[in-house]
PDB file of C-alpha atoms in Angstrom:
ATOM      1  CA  MET A 791    -193.185 -25.240 -57.409  1.00  0.00           C
ATOM      2  CA  ALA A 792    -194.397 -23.933 -60.636  1.00  0.00           C
ATOM      3  CA  LYS A 793    -197.013 -21.801 -61.136  1.00  0.00           C
ATOM      4  CA  ALA A 794    -199.670 -23.689 -64.152  1.00  0.00           C
ATOM      5  CA  VAL A 795    -202.090 -21.928 -66.204  1.00  0.00           C
ATOM      6  CA  ALA A 796    -204.599 -22.992 -68.697  1.00  0.00           C
ATOM      7  CA  THR A 797    -205.607 -20.779 -71.988  1.00  0.00           C
ATOM      8  CA  ILE A 798    -209.586 -21.976 -72.316  1.00  0.00           C
ATOM      9  CA  ASN A 799    -211.652 -20.462 -75.762  1.00  0.00           C
ATOM     10  CA  LEU A 800    -214.761 -22.629 -76.906  1.00  0.00           C
ATOM     11  CA  LYS A 801    -214.455 -21.046 -80.484  1.00  0.00           C
ATOM     12  CA  GLY A 802    -211.402 -21.626 -82.834  1.00  0.00           C
ATOM     13  CA  GLY A 803    -209.460 -19.453 -84.230  1.00  0.00           C
ATOM     14  CA  VAL A 804    -209.071 -16.843 -81.614  1.00  0.00           C
ATOM     15  CA  GLY A 805    -205.609 -17.028 -81.552  1.00  0.00           C
ATOM     16  CA  LYS A 806    -205.401 -19.415 -78.567  1.00  0.00           C
ATOM     17  CA  SER A 807    -202.457 -21.173 -79.140  1.00  0.00           C
ATOM     18  CA  THR A 808    -199.936 -18.178 -80.920  1.00  0.00           C
ATOM     19  CA  MET A 809    -200.297 -16.344 -77.782  1.00  0.00           C
ATOM     20  CA  THR A 810    -200.020 -19.382 -75.521  1.00  0.00           C
ATOM     21  CA  ALA A 811    -196.242 -19.726 -77.657  1.00  0.00           C
ATOM     22  CA  ALA A 812    -196.140 -15.696 -77.077  1.00  0.00           C
ATOM     23  CA  LEU A 813    -196.507 -15.699 -73.652  1.00  0.00           C
ATOM     24  CA  ALA A 814    -193.822 -18.556 -72.688  1.00  0.00           C
ATOM     25  CA  GLU A 815    -191.702 -17.356 -75.434  1.00  0.00           C
ATOM     26  CA  PHE A 816    -191.734 -13.362 -73.407  1.00  0.00           C
ATOM     27  CA  MET A 817    -191.548 -15.333 -70.201  1.00  0.00           C
ATOM     28  CA  ALA A 818    -188.320 -17.003 -71.373  1.00  0.00           C
ATOM     29  CA  GLY A 819    -186.556 -13.933 -73.340  1.00  0.00           C
ATOM     30  CA  ASN A 820    -187.245 -10.929 -71.827  1.00  0.00           C
ATOM     31  CA  PHE A 821    -188.153 -12.455 -67.682  1.00  0.00           C
ATOM     32  CA  GLY A 822    -185.640 -15.193 -67.563  1.00  0.00           C
ATOM     33  CA  LYS A 823    -187.780 -17.841 -66.489  1.00  0.00           C
ATOM     34  CA  ARG A 824    -188.500 -21.609 -67.477  1.00  0.00           C
ATOM     35  CA  VAL A 825    -191.599 -22.743 -68.851  1.00  0.00           C
ATOM     36  CA  LEU A 826    -193.011 -26.086 -69.652  1.00  0.00           C
ATOM     37  CA  LEU A 827    -195.169 -25.842 -72.849  1.00  0.00           C
ATOM     38  CA  ILE A 828    -198.360 -28.695 -72.728  1.00  0.00           C
ATOM     39  CA  ASP A 829    -200.630 -28.899 -75.721  1.00  0.00           C
ATOM     40  CA  LEU A 830    -203.354 -30.490 -75.224  1.00  0.00           C
ATOM     41  CA  ASP A 831    -204.967 -29.200 -78.385  1.00  0.00           C
ATOM     42  CA  PRO A 832    -205.161 -32.275 -81.125  1.00  0.00           C
ATOM     43  CA  GLN A 833    -205.186 -29.589 -83.714  1.00  0.00           C
ATOM     44  CA  THR A 834    -201.251 -29.622 -82.487  1.00  0.00           C
ATOM     45  CA  ASN A 835    -200.920 -25.977 -83.540  1.00  0.00           C
ATOM     46  CA  LEU A 836    -198.857 -24.961 -80.504  1.00  0.00           C
ATOM     47  CA  THR A 837    -196.429 -27.861 -80.715  1.00  0.00           C
ATOM     48  CA  ALA A 838    -195.732 -27.391 -84.594  1.00  0.00           C
ATOM     49  CA  MET A 839    -195.197 -23.952 -84.234  1.00  0.00           C
ATOM     50  CA  MET A 840    -192.068 -24.478 -81.355  1.00  0.00           C
ATOM     51  CA  ILE A 841    -190.651 -28.065 -82.972  1.00  0.00           C
ATOM     52  CA  GLY A 842    -191.712 -28.463 -86.703  1.00  0.00           C
ATOM     53  CA  SER A 843    -194.036 -30.296 -88.364  1.00  0.00           C
ATOM     54  CA  ASP A 844    -190.842 -33.229 -88.627  1.00  0.00           C
ATOM     55  CA  GLN A 845    -189.737 -33.488 -85.375  1.00  0.00           C
ATOM     56  CA  TRP A 846    -193.657 -33.304 -84.283  1.00  0.00           C
ATOM     57  CA  GLN A 847    -193.588 -37.119 -86.643  1.00  0.00           C
ATOM     58  CA  VAL A 848    -190.891 -38.454 -84.756  1.00  0.00           C
ATOM     59  CA  LEU A 849    -192.578 -37.993 -81.409  1.00  0.00           C
ATOM     60  CA  ASN A 850    -196.006 -39.130 -82.543  1.00  0.00           C
ATOM     61  CA  ASP A 851    -193.960 -42.269 -84.344  1.00  0.00           C
ATOM     62  CA  SER A 852    -192.072 -42.914 -81.213  1.00  0.00           C
ATOM     63  CA  GLY A 853    -194.302 -42.866 -79.031  1.00  0.00           C
ATOM     64  CA  ARG A 854    -193.658 -39.622 -77.362  1.00  0.00           C
ATOM     65  CA  THR A 855    -196.557 -37.725 -76.698  1.00  0.00           C
ATOM     66  CA  LEU A 856    -199.341 -36.931 -74.514  1.00  0.00           C
ATOM     67  CA  LYS A 857    -201.639 -39.659 -76.187  1.00  0.00           C
ATOM     68  CA  ALA A 858    -199.152 -42.281 -74.968  1.00  0.00           C
ATOM     69  CA  LEU A 859    -199.552 -40.563 -71.444  1.00  0.00           C
ATOM     70  CA  PHE A 860    -203.194 -41.124 -71.843  1.00  0.00           C
ATOM     71  CA  GLU A 861    -202.847 -44.659 -73.693  1.00  0.00           C
ATOM     72  CA  GLN A 862    -200.687 -45.887 -70.730  1.00  0.00           C
ATOM     73  CA  ALA A 863    -203.983 -44.727 -67.953  1.00  0.00           C
ATOM     74  CA  LEU A 864    -206.320 -46.417 -70.035  1.00  0.00           C
ATOM     75  CA  ASP A 865    -204.300 -49.369 -70.814  1.00  0.00           C
ATOM     76  CA  SER A 866    -201.653 -51.579 -68.215  1.00  0.00           C
ATOM     77  CA  GLN A 867    -200.370 -53.156 -70.729  1.00  0.00           C
ATOM     78  CA  ALA A 868    -199.753 -50.356 -73.148  1.00  0.00           C
ATOM     79  CA  ALA A 869    -195.963 -48.594 -73.833  1.00  0.00           C
ATOM     80  CA  PRO A 870    -195.080 -47.214 -70.251  1.00  0.00           C
ATOM     81  CA  PHE A 871    -195.430 -43.851 -71.230  1.00  0.00           C
ATOM     82  CA  ASP A 872    -191.295 -41.366 -69.753  1.00  0.00           C
ATOM     83  CA  ILE A 873    -192.065 -37.803 -69.126  1.00  0.00           C
ATOM     84  CA  GLU A 874    -188.436 -36.932 -69.253  1.00  0.00           C
ATOM     85  CA  ASP A 875    -187.957 -38.612 -72.184  1.00  0.00           C
ATOM     86  CA  SER A 876    -191.075 -37.155 -74.014  1.00  0.00           C
ATOM     87  CA  ILE A 877    -190.218 -33.387 -72.628  1.00  0.00           C
ATOM     88  CA  GLN A 878    -188.917 -31.683 -75.469  1.00  0.00           C
ATOM     89  CA  ARG A 879    -186.132 -28.999 -74.384  1.00  0.00           C
ATOM     90  CA  ASN A 880    -185.537 -25.480 -75.529  1.00  0.00           C
ATOM     91  CA  VAL A 881    -188.033 -25.845 -77.892  1.00  0.00           C
ATOM     92  CA  SER A 882    -188.832 -22.708 -79.976  1.00  0.00           C
ATOM     93  CA  PRO A 883    -187.548 -21.752 -84.086  1.00  0.00           C
ATOM     94  CA  LEU A 884    -185.139 -18.971 -81.738  1.00  0.00           C
ATOM     95  CA  ALA A 885    -182.219 -20.800 -81.755  1.00  0.00           C
ATOM     96  CA  SER A 886    -181.022 -18.185 -79.161  1.00  0.00           C
ATOM     97  CA  LEU A 887    -183.794 -18.513 -77.430  1.00  0.00           C
ATOM     98  CA  GLY A 888    -183.366 -21.236 -74.252  1.00  0.00           C
ATOM     99  CA  GLY A 889    -185.538 -21.987 -71.239  1.00  0.00           C
ATOM    100  CA  ILE A 890    -188.442 -23.564 -72.867  1.00  0.00           C
ATOM    101  CA  ASP A 891    -189.717 -27.021 -73.152  1.00  0.00           C
ATOM    102  CA  LEU A 892    -192.761 -28.931 -74.247  1.00  0.00           C
ATOM    103  CA  LEU A 893    -194.947 -31.940 -74.255  1.00  0.00           C
ATOM    104  CA  ALA A 894    -196.775 -32.651 -77.885  1.00  0.00           C
ATOM    105  CA  SER A 895    -199.768 -32.966 -78.992  1.00  0.00           C
ATOM    106  CA  SER A 896    -201.186 -36.021 -81.263  1.00  0.00           C
ATOM    107  CA  LEU A 897    -204.108 -35.694 -84.340  1.00  0.00           C
ATOM    108  CA  ASP A 898    -205.335 -38.963 -82.269  1.00  0.00           C
ATOM    109  CA  MET A 899    -205.978 -37.137 -79.360  1.00  0.00           C
ATOM    110  CA  ILE A 900    -209.857 -36.913 -80.151  1.00  0.00           C
ATOM    111  CA  GLU A 901    -209.743 -40.606 -79.974  1.00  0.00           C
ATOM    112  CA  ILE A 902    -208.137 -41.201 -76.576  1.00  0.00           C
ATOM    113  CA  SER A 903    -209.896 -38.403 -74.912  1.00  0.00           C
ATOM    114  CA  GLU A 904    -213.173 -40.382 -75.867  1.00  0.00           C
ATOM    115  CA  GLU A 905    -211.858 -43.251 -74.776  1.00  0.00           C
ATOM    116  CA  VAL A 906    -211.115 -41.614 -71.627  1.00  0.00           C
ATOM    117  CA  ALA A 907    -214.361 -39.824 -70.858  1.00  0.00           C
ATOM    118  CA  ALA A 908    -215.582 -43.742 -71.430  1.00  0.00           C
ATOM    119  CA  TRP A 909    -213.439 -44.294 -68.607  1.00  0.00           C
ATOM    120  CA  GLN A 910    -214.656 -41.466 -66.340  1.00  0.00           C
ATOM    121  CA  TYR A 911    -218.155 -42.383 -67.212  1.00  0.00           C
ATOM    122  CA  GLU A 912    -218.260 -46.413 -65.299  1.00  0.00           C
ATOM    123  CA  ASP A 913    -217.535 -43.925 -61.965  1.00  0.00           C
ATOM    124  CA  LEU A 914    -218.528 -40.822 -62.161  1.00  0.00           C
ATOM    125  CA  THR A 915    -217.428 -40.274 -57.762  1.00  0.00           C
ATOM    126  CA  SER A 916    -213.765 -41.049 -58.966  1.00  0.00           C
ATOM    127  CA  GLN A 917    -211.330 -38.936 -59.660  1.00  0.00           C
ATOM    128  CA  GLU A 918    -208.481 -40.579 -61.183  1.00  0.00           C
ATOM    129  CA  PRO A 919    -209.827 -39.937 -65.262  1.00  0.00           C
ATOM    130  CA  LEU A 920    -209.115 -36.129 -64.141  1.00  0.00           C
ATOM    131  CA  LEU A 921    -205.448 -36.837 -62.690  1.00  0.00           C
ATOM    132  CA  VAL A 922    -203.866 -38.516 -65.705  1.00  0.00           C
ATOM    133  CA  LEU A 923    -201.421 -35.233 -66.179  1.00  0.00           C
ATOM    134  CA  LYS A 924    -201.926 -34.117 -63.266  1.00  0.00           C
ATOM    135  CA  ASN A 925    -200.212 -36.904 -61.684  1.00  0.00           C
ATOM    136  CA  GLU A 926    -197.307 -37.027 -64.228  1.00  0.00           C
ATOM    137  CA  VAL A 927    -196.390 -33.171 -64.476  1.00  0.00           C
ATOM    138  CA  ASP A 928    -195.945 -32.999 -60.926  1.00  0.00           C
ATOM    139  CA  LYS A 929    -193.034 -35.597 -61.196  1.00  0.00           C
ATOM    140  CA  VAL A 930    -191.383 -32.008 -63.137  1.00  0.00           C
ATOM    141  CA  ARG A 931    -193.012 -29.299 -61.767  1.00  0.00           C
ATOM    142  CA  ASP A 932    -189.856 -28.202 -59.580  1.00  0.00           C
ATOM    143  CA  GLN A 933    -187.791 -27.926 -62.754  1.00  0.00           C
ATOM    144  CA  TYR A 934    -189.919 -25.018 -64.038  1.00  0.00           C
ATOM    145  CA  ASP A 935    -190.959 -21.170 -62.819  1.00  0.00           C
ATOM    146  CA  TYR A 936    -194.712 -21.887 -65.010  1.00  0.00           C
ATOM    147  CA  ILE A 937    -196.059 -24.655 -66.849  1.00  0.00           C
ATOM    148  CA  LEU A 938    -198.456 -23.161 -70.171  1.00  0.00           C
ATOM    149  CA  ILE A 939    -201.425 -24.950 -70.934  1.00  0.00           C
ATOM    150  CA  ASP A 940    -202.836 -24.935 -74.285  1.00  0.00           C
ATOM    151  CA  CYS A 941    -206.665 -26.904 -74.217  1.00  0.00           C
ATOM    152  CA  PRO A 942    -208.807 -27.784 -76.417  1.00  0.00           C
ATOM    153  CA  PRO A 943    -211.613 -25.911 -78.262  1.00  0.00           C
ATOM    154  CA  ASN A 944    -214.251 -27.473 -76.142  1.00  0.00           C
ATOM    155  CA  MET A 945    -214.737 -28.525 -71.748  1.00  0.00           C
ATOM    156  CA  GLY A 946    -213.915 -32.078 -72.365  1.00  0.00           C
ATOM    157  CA  ILE A 947    -211.906 -34.732 -70.519  1.00  0.00           C
ATOM    158  CA  VAL A 948    -208.976 -33.372 -71.568  1.00  0.00           C
ATOM    159  CA  THR A 949    -209.513 -30.162 -71.046  1.00  0.00           C
ATOM    160  CA  ARG A 950    -210.551 -30.936 -67.281  1.00  0.00           C
ATOM    161  CA  ASN A 951    -207.520 -32.473 -66.951  1.00  0.00           C
ATOM    162  CA  GLY A 952    -205.533 -29.384 -68.048  1.00  0.00           C
ATOM    163  CA  LEU A 953    -207.368 -27.428 -65.725  1.00  0.00           C
ATOM    164  CA  MET A 954    -207.006 -30.217 -62.344  1.00  0.00           C
ATOM    165  CA  LEU A 955    -203.329 -29.123 -63.127  1.00  0.00           C
ATOM    166  CA  ALA A 956    -203.931 -25.326 -63.105  1.00  0.00           C
ATOM    167  CA  ASP A 957    -203.750 -22.691 -60.639  1.00  0.00           C
ATOM    168  CA  ALA A 958    -205.575 -20.145 -63.297  1.00  0.00           C
ATOM    169  CA  TYR A 959    -206.893 -19.605 -66.267  1.00  0.00           C
ATOM    170  CA  VAL A 960    -207.018 -16.933 -69.162  1.00  0.00           C
ATOM    171  CA  ILE A 961    -209.583 -16.312 -71.598  1.00  0.00           C
ATOM    172  CA  PRO A 962    -207.773 -15.494 -75.200  1.00  0.00           C
ATOM    173  CA  THR A 963    -210.331 -13.607 -77.484  1.00  0.00           C
ATOM    174  CA  ILE A 964    -210.835 -11.711 -80.368  1.00  0.00           C
ATOM    175  CA  PRO A 965    -212.966  -8.147 -79.307  1.00  0.00           C
ATOM    176  CA  ASP A 966    -216.152  -9.459 -81.696  1.00  0.00           C
ATOM    177  CA  VAL A 967    -219.692 -10.970 -80.484  1.00  0.00           C
ATOM    178  CA  LEU A 968    -218.489 -14.469 -81.974  1.00  0.00           C
ATOM    179  CA  SER A 969    -215.594 -14.641 -80.257  1.00  0.00           C
ATOM    180  CA  THR A 970    -216.667 -13.723 -76.958  1.00  0.00           C
ATOM    181  CA  TYR A 971    -220.487 -15.004 -76.594  1.00  0.00           C
ATOM    182  CA  GLY A 972    -219.011 -18.567 -75.193  1.00  0.00           C
ATOM    183  CA  ILE A 973    -217.549 -16.959 -72.365  1.00  0.00           C
ATOM    184  CA  PRO A 974    -219.938 -16.841 -69.494  1.00  0.00           C
ATOM    185  CA  GLN A 975    -220.073 -20.385 -70.378  1.00  0.00           C
ATOM    186  CA  ILE A 976    -216.396 -21.109 -70.071  1.00  0.00           C
ATOM    187  CA  GLN A 977    -216.578 -19.536 -66.149  1.00  0.00           C
ATOM    188  CA  LYS A 978    -219.943 -21.233 -65.884  1.00  0.00           C
ATOM    189  CA  ARG A 979    -218.499 -24.796 -66.461  1.00  0.00           C
ATOM    190  CA  VAL A 980    -215.072 -24.013 -64.606  1.00  0.00           C
ATOM    191  CA  ARG A 981    -216.593 -23.139 -61.275  1.00  0.00           C
ATOM    192  CA  MET A 982    -218.676 -25.667 -61.492  1.00  0.00           C
ATOM    193  CA  PHE A 983    -215.632 -27.901 -61.920  1.00  0.00           C
ATOM    194  CA  SER A 984    -213.847 -26.611 -59.280  1.00  0.00           C
ATOM    195  CA  GLU A 985    -216.722 -26.768 -57.299  1.00  0.00           C
ATOM    196  CA  ARG A 986    -217.577 -30.706 -58.422  1.00  0.00           C
ATOM    197  CA  THR A 987    -213.439 -31.564 -57.688  1.00  0.00           C
ATOM    198  CA  GLY A 988    -212.583 -29.251 -54.988  1.00  0.00           C
ATOM    199  CA  HIS A 989    -209.857 -27.393 -57.041  1.00  0.00           C
ATOM    200  CA  LYS A 990    -209.422 -23.850 -56.670  1.00  0.00           C
ATOM    201  CA  ILE A 991    -208.958 -21.900 -60.396  1.00  0.00           C
ATOM    202  CA  LYS A 992    -208.384 -18.132 -60.325  1.00  0.00           C
ATOM    203  CA  ALA A 993    -209.887 -16.435 -63.345  1.00  0.00           C
ATOM    204  CA  LEU A 994    -206.826 -13.877 -64.505  1.00  0.00           C
ATOM    205  CA  GLY A 995    -209.306 -12.563 -67.591  1.00  0.00           C
ATOM    206  CA  LEU A 996    -209.696 -11.941 -71.315  1.00  0.00           C
ATOM    207  CA  ILE A 997    -206.461 -11.397 -73.180  1.00  0.00           C
ATOM    208  CA  ILE A 998    -207.622  -9.349 -76.529  1.00  0.00           C
ATOM    209  CA  THR A 999    -206.194 -11.020 -79.796  1.00  0.00           C
ATOM    210  CA  LYS A1000    -205.871  -9.498 -83.413  1.00  0.00           C
ATOM    211  CA  TYR A1001    -207.531  -6.175 -81.709  1.00  0.00           C
ATOM    212  CA  ARG A1002    -208.066  -3.200 -85.077  1.00  0.00           C
ATOM    213  CA  LYS A1003    -207.759  -0.005 -83.097  1.00  0.00           C
ATOM    214  CA  GLY A1004    -209.495   1.436 -86.081  1.00  0.00           C
ATOM    215  CA  THR A1005    -212.710  -0.524 -85.454  1.00  0.00           C
ATOM    216  CA  ASN A1006    -216.048   0.422 -84.035  1.00  0.00           C
ATOM    217  CA  LEU A1007    -217.057  -3.009 -83.170  1.00  0.00           C
ATOM    218  CA  HIS A1008    -213.449  -3.438 -81.402  1.00  0.00           C
ATOM    219  CA  ARG A1009    -213.732  -0.706 -79.543  1.00  0.00           C
ATOM    220  CA  ASP A1010    -217.220  -1.100 -78.614  1.00  0.00           C
ATOM    221  CA  THR A1011    -216.924  -5.277 -77.619  1.00  0.00           C
ATOM    222  CA  ILE A1012    -213.899  -3.980 -75.233  1.00  0.00           C
ATOM    223  CA  GLN A1013    -216.160  -1.234 -73.478  1.00  0.00           C
ATOM    224  CA  ARG A1014    -219.186  -3.692 -73.060  1.00  0.00           C
ATOM    225  CA  LEU A1015    -216.872  -5.730 -71.739  1.00  0.00           C
ATOM    226  CA  GLN A1016    -215.144  -3.805 -69.231  1.00  0.00           C
ATOM    227  CA  ASN A1017    -218.845  -2.301 -68.393  1.00  0.00           C
ATOM    228  CA  ALA A1018    -219.769  -5.084 -67.818  1.00  0.00           C
ATOM    229  CA  VAL A1019    -217.431  -5.588 -64.658  1.00  0.00           C
ATOM    230  CA  LEU A1020    -218.267  -2.234 -63.147  1.00  0.00           C
ATOM    231  CA  ASP A1021    -221.865  -2.921 -63.333  1.00  0.00           C
ATOM    232  CA  TYR A1022    -221.255  -6.200 -61.713  1.00  0.00           C
ATOM    233  CA  ASP A1023    -219.076  -4.359 -58.927  1.00  0.00           C
ATOM    234  CA  ALA A1024    -221.460  -2.242 -58.538  1.00  0.00           C
ATOM    235  CA  LEU A1025    -224.733  -4.966 -57.771  1.00  0.00           C
ATOM    236  CA  PRO A1026    -225.667  -5.445 -53.207  1.00  0.00           C
ATOM    237  CA  ALA A1027    -223.671  -8.539 -52.696  1.00  0.00           C
ATOM    238  CA  ASP A1028    -227.065 -10.506 -52.509  1.00  0.00           C
ATOM    239  CA  GLN A1029    -227.316  -9.545 -56.061  1.00  0.00           C
ATOM    240  CA  GLN A1030    -223.560 -10.510 -56.843  1.00  0.00           C
ATOM    241  CA  ALA A1031    -223.985 -13.829 -55.025  1.00  0.00           C
ATOM    242  CA  GLN A1032    -226.739 -14.835 -57.482  1.00  0.00           C
ATOM    243  CA  ARG A1033    -224.587 -14.119 -61.070  1.00  0.00           C
ATOM    244  CA  GLU A1034    -221.272 -14.991 -62.645  1.00  0.00           C
ATOM    245  CA  ARG A1035    -218.338 -12.094 -62.070  1.00  0.00           C
ATOM    246  CA  PRO A1036    -217.828 -11.215 -65.806  1.00  0.00           C
ATOM    247  CA  PRO A1037    -214.343 -11.529 -66.481  1.00  0.00           C
ATOM    248  CA  ASN A1038    -211.756  -8.789 -65.923  1.00  0.00           C
ATOM    249  CA  VAL A1039    -210.175  -7.069 -69.598  1.00  0.00           C
ATOM    250  CA  ILE A1040    -206.493  -7.737 -69.486  1.00  0.00           C
ATOM    251  CA  PRO A1041    -205.074  -3.868 -70.014  1.00  0.00           C
ATOM    252  CA  PHE A1042    -202.687  -4.790 -72.590  1.00  0.00           C
ATOM    253  CA  TRP A1043    -204.292  -5.462 -76.126  1.00  0.00           C
ATOM    254  CA  ILE A1044    -202.853  -7.450 -78.765  1.00  0.00           C
ATOM    255  CA  PRO A1045    -203.261  -5.779 -82.163  1.00  0.00           C
ATOM    256  CA  ASP A1046    -203.710  -7.816 -85.326  1.00  0.00           C
ATOM    257  CA  ALA A1047    -200.533  -8.016 -86.775  1.00  0.00           C
ATOM    258  CA  ILE A1048    -198.992  -9.768 -89.821  1.00  0.00           C
ATOM    259  CA  ALA A1049    -196.272 -10.895 -87.477  1.00  0.00           C
ATOM    260  CA  ILE A1050    -198.029 -12.831 -85.209  1.00  0.00           C
ATOM    261  CA  ALA A1051    -200.040 -14.484 -87.753  1.00  0.00           C
ATOM    262  CA  GLY A1052    -196.279 -15.106 -89.184  1.00  0.00           C
ATOM    263  CA  ALA A1053    -195.139 -16.284 -85.944  1.00  0.00           C
ATOM    264  CA  ALA A1054    -197.385 -19.517 -86.351  1.00  0.00           C
ATOM    265  CA  ASP A1055    -194.432 -20.642 -88.953  1.00  0.00           C
ATOM    266  CA  TYR A1056    -191.612 -22.456 -87.552  1.00  0.00           C
ATOM    267  CA  PHE A1057    -188.834 -20.496 -89.028  1.00  0.00           C
ATOM    268  CA  ASP A1058    -185.731 -18.209 -87.294  1.00  0.00           C
ATOM    269  CA  VAL A1059    -186.095 -14.855 -87.710  1.00  0.00           C
ATOM    270  CA  GLY A1060    -183.462 -14.242 -85.083  1.00  0.00           C
ATOM    271  CA  SER A1061    -184.970 -12.068 -82.237  1.00  0.00           C
ATOM    272  CA  LEU A1062    -188.031 -12.266 -80.234  1.00  0.00           C
ATOM    273  CA  SER A1063    -188.985  -8.339 -81.439  1.00  0.00           C
ATOM    274  CA  LYS A1064    -188.498  -9.485 -85.319  1.00  0.00           C
ATOM    275  CA  ARG A1065    -190.699 -12.629 -84.313  1.00  0.00           C
ATOM    276  CA  TYR A1066    -193.650 -10.608 -82.907  1.00  0.00           C
ATOM    277  CA  GLY A1067    -193.346  -7.517 -85.396  1.00  0.00           C
ATOM    278  CA  GLY A1068    -191.656  -5.247 -83.470  1.00  0.00           C
ATOM    279  CA  GLY A1069    -192.779  -1.471 -81.897  1.00  0.00           C
ATOM    280  CA  ASP A1070    -195.813  -1.461 -80.203  1.00  0.00           C
ATOM    281  CA  THR A1071    -196.872  -5.029 -80.982  1.00  0.00           C
ATOM    282  CA  VAL A1072    -193.813  -6.569 -78.553  1.00  0.00           C
ATOM    283  CA  GLY A1073    -194.409  -3.731 -75.985  1.00  0.00           C
ATOM    284  CA  ALA A1074    -197.719  -4.936 -75.044  1.00  0.00           C
ATOM    285  CA  LEU A1075    -196.556  -8.514 -75.547  1.00  0.00           C
ATOM    286  CA  HIS A1076    -193.798  -7.848 -72.747  1.00  0.00           C
ATOM    287  CA  ASP A1077    -196.642  -5.934 -70.392  1.00  0.00           C
ATOM    288  CA  LEU A1078    -199.105  -8.859 -71.077  1.00  0.00           C
ATOM    289  CA  THR A1079    -196.518 -11.465 -69.729  1.00  0.00           C
ATOM    290  CA  ASN A1080    -195.732  -9.101 -66.890  1.00  0.00           C
ATOM    291  CA  HIS A1081    -199.074  -8.658 -65.890  1.00  0.00           C
ATOM    292  CA  LEU A1082    -200.124 -12.073 -66.235  1.00  0.00           C
ATOM    293  CA  MET A1083    -197.121 -13.373 -63.938  1.00  0.00           C
ATOM    294  CA  THR A1084    -197.605 -10.414 -61.501  1.00  0.00           C
ATOM    295  CA  ASN A1085    -201.557 -11.372 -61.115  1.00  0.00           C
ATOM    296  CA  VAL A1086    -200.511 -15.197 -61.299  1.00  0.00           C
ATOM    297  CA  GLU A1087    -197.882 -14.308 -57.751  1.00  0.00           C
ATOM    298  CA  ILE A1088    -201.015 -12.953 -56.332  1.00  0.00           C
ATOM    299  CA  TYR A1089    -203.805 -14.575 -56.718  1.00  0.00           C
ATOM    300  CA  THR A1090    -202.825 -18.147 -56.621  1.00  0.00           C
TER     301      THR A1090
END
C-alpha cells in the first residue's frame, strides 16, 4: 500500500508546490515509482505545473477536481465524484516521464473549505468531515507506491483531510527568519490533531529550499535549526517531555536556482536534468528524494 506524505508550511512562497512536484518527478523518473499527487491548495500551483492551465480549466468545468469530492460530501444531491475519471494519468510536462497521476485542485476550494468547516462544527466529535479525502483515495491507494499531498498554507479542514490520509509530513522552508518562524506551531498543531484523532503522523523533517550558500543568513539559520535538535536531544528525559522535539534538517539542501523557479512553467524541456538545471541541483534533488523514501519506509 502506498505511503502518503503531506507537504506543509503556513507561509507561502517557500517552494512547497514546486518541491512536491520535484519529489514526484524524481520518484518516478529516477526510482521507477508510481506516484499520486493530490493538490489540496486552492492556489492550484501544483496542478498548473503538472497539466497546464488549459487542461485544468477543462477539469474544473467538468467537475473533475477535488472541489467536486467535497461538494458530494456536503450535498447528497450533488453530482457523484468518480475518482477514477478524475485522476489525470501520467502528468508532467515531460512527455518522456510516466508514472505520475494527479488529483487536481480548484480555485473554488476556498469556499468549499468554509462549508466543510461549518459541517464539522455541527458535531465536533465526528471525524466524518476529516475523512472525505481518505475514504475516496483509499479506493485507489494500492495502485501507487507513494502519495504526495500538497496542503494549503493553513491548518484548516482541507489540510486536516490531507493529514488524515498522510503517514508522514515534511516542512519545506527557506532558511530565513520569517519562513521558519511558524515551524513550532505546525508541529504543535499536527501533534494535537494526531492525539485528538488517534491517527499517527510522523514528522520527517525540514526540506531546505531556495538555499543561497553565499548568504550568511541562510547558513546561520540552518545552523540554528540543527543546534536546536542537538540541544533538545541533550536534555534530560523529563525536560524533553515538556516540549516539542525540533524537526531534523534533512541533509540535502535545494539551491535557489533559476531552473527550479522555471520548473513551475508547463513546458517540455526534454529531461529531468534540463528541467531542474542539472549539476548539483539535480544531485541534491535525487539524494533528497532517496532520503525521503528511505525514511518513510523506516518510520511509518
